[in-house]
Amino acid sequence: MGDVWAFGRDSGFVVGQELVGFDVESTDGVIGHVERLEDEPGKQHLVVDTGVWKFGRSVLIPAGAVTVVDGEEQKVKVAASREQIKSAPRFTTDSETTDHGYLAEVGAYYVSLRG
């Protein structure tokens, strides 16, 4: 299935594509919108603002969990349910996006969802 920290070749992601503001959809509904995109090779991920009415926090989703990037509809689809995303290691500060231990924990969690 490829690297958890890279967009899959068949996801529809185009290098340099701006995803900020795109809706993010889990396997069972919209969870929020893309707040930030980290496009650095080896640690590509989305920070998703779930809003106070969803999980009440932002979540970090590795690029490898993205199944579809639809530029026309401004939508990103993720191969995880709302509950799985909510149960992922908690994202609290931007400094965690450079913390190798935290990124390893998040990566291992999303790899475990692949079954």
C-alpha positions as protocol buffer text, in pm:
chain_id: "A"
residue {
  index: 1
  type: MET
  ca { x: 0 y: 0 z: 0 }
}
residue {
  index: 2
  type: GLY
  ca { x: 304 y: 227 z: 8 }
}
residue {
  index: 3
  type: ASP
  ca { x: 451 y: 473 z: 253 }
}
residue {
  index: 4
  type: VAL
  ca { x: 215 y: 614 z: 519 }
}
residue {
  index: 5
  type: TRP
  ca { x: 389 y: 956 z: 485 }
}
residue {
  index: 6
  type: ALA
  ca { x: 340 y: 992 z: 109 }
}
residue {
  index: 7
  type: PHE
  ca { x: 37 y: 1044 z: -111 }
}
residue {
  index: 8
  type: GLY
  ca { x: -42 y: 733 z: -315 }
}
residue {
  index: 9
  type: ARG
  ca { x: 14 y: 757 z: -689 }
}
residue {
  index: 10
  type: ASP
  ca { x: -353 y: 686 z: -755 }
}
residue {
  index: 11
  type: SER
  ca { x: -490 y: 934 z: -496 }
}
residue {
  index: 12
  type: GLY
  ca { x: -518 y: 1217 z: -746 }
}
residue {
  index: 13
  type: PHE
  ca { x: -280 y: 1444 z: -549 }
}
residue {
  index: 14
  type: VAL
  ca { x: -67 y: 1667 z: -769 }
}
residue {
  index: 15
  type: VAL
  ca { x: 266 y: 1792 z: -630 }
}
residue {
  index: 16
  type: GLY
  ca { x: 227 y: 2156 z: -537 }
}
residue {
  index: 17
  type: GLN
  ca { x: -152 y: 2132 z: -519 }
}
residue {
  index: 18
  type: GLU
  ca { x: -308 y: 2362 z: -258 }
}
residue {
  index: 19
  type: LEU
  ca { x: -547 y: 2165 z: -36 }
}
residue {
  index: 20
  type: VAL
  ca { x: -611 y: 2421 z: 240 }
}
residue {
  index: 21
  type: GLY
  ca { x: -986 y: 2465 z: 280 }
}
residue {
  index: 22
  type: PHE
  ca { x: -1077 y: 2134 z: 113 }
}
residue {
  index: 23
  type: ASP
  ca { x: -1342 y: 1929 z: 295 }
}
residue {
  index: 24
  type: VAL
  ca { x: -1210 y: 1608 z: 450 }
}
residue {
  index: 25
  type: GLU
  ca { x: -1436 y: 1305 z: 436 }
}
residue {
  index: 26
  type: SER
  ca { x: -1390 y: 985 z: 636 }
}
residue {
  index: 27
  type: THR
  ca { x: -1548 y: 657 z: 531 }
}
residue {
  index: 28
  type: ASP
  ca { x: -1863 y: 763 z: 719 }
}
residue {
  index: 29
  type: GLY
  ca { x: -1894 y: 1138 z: 667 }
}
residue {
  index: 30
  type: VAL
  ca { x: -1726 y: 1477 z: 661 }
}
residue {
  index: 31
  type: ILE
  ca { x: -1490 y: 1539 z: 955 }
}
residue {
  index: 32
  type: GLY
  ca { x: -1371 y: 1892 z: 881 }
}
residue {
  index: 33
  type: HIS
  ca { x: -1145 y: 2084 z: 645 }
}
residue {
  index: 34
  type: VAL
  ca { x: -775 y: 2097 z: 563 }
}
residue {
  index: 35
  type: GLU
  ca { x: -608 y: 2357 z: 781 }
}
residue {
  index: 36
  type: ARG
  ca { x: -252 y: 2287 z: 663 }
}
residue {
  index: 37
  type: LEU
  ca { x: -67 y: 2059 z: 424 }
}
residue {
  index: 38
  type: GLU
  ca { x: 289 y: 1942 z: 487 }
}
residue {
  index: 39
  type: ASP
  ca { x: 430 y: 1846 z: 149 }
}
residue {
  index: 40
  type: GLU
  ca { x: 786 y: 1765 z: 257 }
}
residue {
  index: 41
  type: PRO
  ca { x: 891 y: 1423 z: 121 }
}
residue {
  index: 42
  type: GLY
  ca { x: 894 y: 1158 z: 393 }
}
residue {
  index: 43
  type: LYS
  ca { x: 646 y: 1336 z: 617 }
}
residue {
  index: 44
  type: GLN
  ca { x: 355 y: 1448 z: 400 }
}
residue {
  index: 45
  type: HIS
  ca { x: 41 y: 1495 z: 608 }
}
residue {
  index: 46
  type: LEU
  ca { x: -271 y: 1702 z: 658 }
}
residue {
  index: 47
  type: VAL
  ca { x: -369 y: 1894 z: 967 }
}
residue {
  index: 48
  type: VAL
  ca { x: -748 y: 1887 z: 968 }
}
residue {
  index: 49
  type: ASP
  ca { x: -960 y: 2134 z: 1163 }
}
residue {
  index: 50
  type: THR
  ca { x: -1255 y: 1931 z: 1288 }
}
residue {
  index: 51
  type: GLY
  ca { x: -1429 y: 2232 z: 1442 }
}
residue {
  index: 52
  type: VAL
  ca { x: -1577 y: 2247 z: 1790 }
}
residue {
  index: 53
  type: TRP
  ca { x: -1890 y: 2059 z: 1687 }
}
residue {
  index: 54
  type: LYS
  ca { x: -1697 y: 1751 z: 1571 }
}
residue {
  index: 55
  type: PHE
  ca { x: -1403 y: 1628 z: 1780 }
}
residue {
  index: 56
  type: GLY
  ca { x: -1327 y: 1973 z: 1921 }
}
residue {
  index: 57
  type: ARG
  ca { x: -970 y: 1967 z: 1797 }
}
residue {
  index: 58
  type: SER
  ca { x: -743 y: 1938 z: 1499 }
}
residue {
  index: 59
  type: VAL
  ca { x: -615 y: 1600 z: 1386 }
}
residue {
  index: 60
  type: LEU
  ca { x: -305 y: 1499 z: 1193 }
}
residue {
  index: 61
  type: ILE
  ca { x: -365 y: 1255 z: 908 }
}
residue {
  index: 62
  type: PRO
  ca { x: -72 y: 1099 z: 719 }
}
residue {
  index: 63
  type: ALA
  ca { x: -86 y: 1142 z: 342 }
}
residue {
  index: 64
  type: GLY
  ca { x: -87 y: 763 z: 295 }
}
residue {
  index: 65
  type: ALA
  ca { x: -434 y: 749 z: 453 }
}
residue {
  index: 66
  type: VAL
  ca { x: -571 y: 975 z: 176 }
}
residue {
  index: 67
  type: THR
  ca { x: -749 y: 774 z: -92 }
}
residue {
  index: 68
  type: VAL
  ca { x: -886 y: 1053 z: -314 }
}
residue {
  index: 69
  type: VAL
  ca { x: -801 y: 1417 z: -377 }
}
residue {
  index: 70
  type: ASP
  ca { x: -1077 y: 1574 z: -585 }
}
residue {
  index: 71
  type: GLY
  ca { x: -965 y: 1919 z: -700 }
}
residue {
  index: 72
  type: GLU
  ca { x: -1289 y: 1989 z: -878 }
}
residue {
  index: 73
  type: GLU
  ca { x: -1509 y: 1927 z: -573 }
}
residue {
  index: 74
  type: GLN
  ca { x: -1239 y: 2046 z: -329 }
}
residue {
  index: 75
  type: LYS
  ca { x: -1266 y: 1725 z: -130 }
}
residue {
  index: 76
  type: VAL
  ca { x: -1015 y: 1486 z: 28 }
}
residue {
  index: 77
  type: LYS
  ca { x: -1126 y: 1132 z: 118 }
}
residue {
  index: 78
  type: VAL
  ca { x: -955 y: 931 z: 390 }
}
residue {
  index: 79
  type: ALA
  ca { x: -950 y: 552 z: 442 }
}
residue {
  index: 80
  type: ALA
  ca { x: -1060 y: 565 z: 806 }
}
residue {
  index: 81
  type: SER
  ca { x: -1387 y: 611 z: 992 }
}
residue {
  index: 82
  type: ARG
  ca { x: -1468 y: 909 z: 1214 }
}
residue {
  index: 83
  type: GLU
  ca { x: -1415 y: 693 z: 1522 }
}
residue {
  index: 84
  type: GLN
  ca { x: -1078 y: 565 z: 1397 }
}
residue {
  index: 85
  type: ILE
  ca { x: -961 y: 920 z: 1329 }
}
residue {
  index: 86
  type: LYS
  ca { x: -1089 y: 1033 z: 1668 }
}
residue {
  index: 87
  type: SER
  ca { x: -896 y: 746 z: 1833 }
}
residue {
  index: 88
  type: ALA
  ca { x: -565 y: 834 z: 1662 }
}
residue {
  index: 89
  type: PRO
  ca { x: -281 y: 970 z: 1876 }
}
residue {
  index: 90
  type: ARG
  ca { x: -390 y: 1315 z: 1987 }
}
residue {
  index: 91
  type: PHE
  ca { x: -253 y: 1619 z: 1799 }
}
residue {
  index: 92
  type: THR
  ca { x: -215 y: 1924 z: 2021 }
}
residue {
  index: 93
  type: THR
  ca { x: 63 y: 2153 z: 1893 }
}
residue {
  index: 94
  type: ASP
  ca { x: 235 y: 2231 z: 1566 }
}
residue {
  index: 95
  type: SER
  ca { x: 570 y: 2134 z: 1718 }
}
residue {
  index: 96
  type: GLU
  ca { x: 451 y: 1771 z: 1708 }
}
residue {
  index: 97
  type: THR
  ca { x: 476 y: 1778 z: 1328 }
}
residue {
  index: 98
  type: THR
  ca { x: 855 y: 1772 z: 1371 }
}
residue {
  index: 99
  type: ASP
  ca { x: 862 y: 1527 z: 1663 }
}
residue {
  index: 100
  type: HIS
  ca { x: 987 y: 1197 z: 1521 }
}
residue {
  index: 101
  type: GLY
  ca { x: 842 y: 997 z: 1813 }
}
residue {
  index: 102
  type: TYR
  ca { x: 495 y: 1144 z: 1766 }
}
residue {
  index: 103
  type: LEU
  ca { x: 506 y: 1096 z: 1388 }
}
residue {
  index: 104
  type: ALA
  ca { x: 617 y: 734 z: 1433 }
}
residue {
  index: 105
  type: GLU
  ca { x: 324 y: 675 z: 1671 }
}
residue {
  index: 106
  type: VAL
  ca { x: 72 y: 829 z: 1428 }
}
residue {
  index: 107
  type: GLY
  ca { x: 222 y: 641 z: 1133 }
}
residue {
  index: 108
  type: ALA
  ca { x: 208 y: 308 z: 1316 }
}
residue {
  index: 109
  type: TYR
  ca { x: -156 y: 372 z: 1415 }
}
residue {
  index: 110
  type: TYR
  ca { x: -268 y: 440 z: 1056 }
}
residue {
  index: 111
  type: VAL
  ca { x: -67 y: 143 z: 923 }
}
residue {
  index: 112
  type: SER
  ca { x: -246 y: -78 z: 1177 }
}
residue {
  index: 113
  type: LEU
  ca { x: -582 y: 29 z: 1029 }
}
residue {
  index: 114
  type: ARG
  ca { x: -490 y: -120 z: 693 }
}
residue {
  index: 115
  type: GLY
  ca { x: -543 y: -469 z: 831 }
}
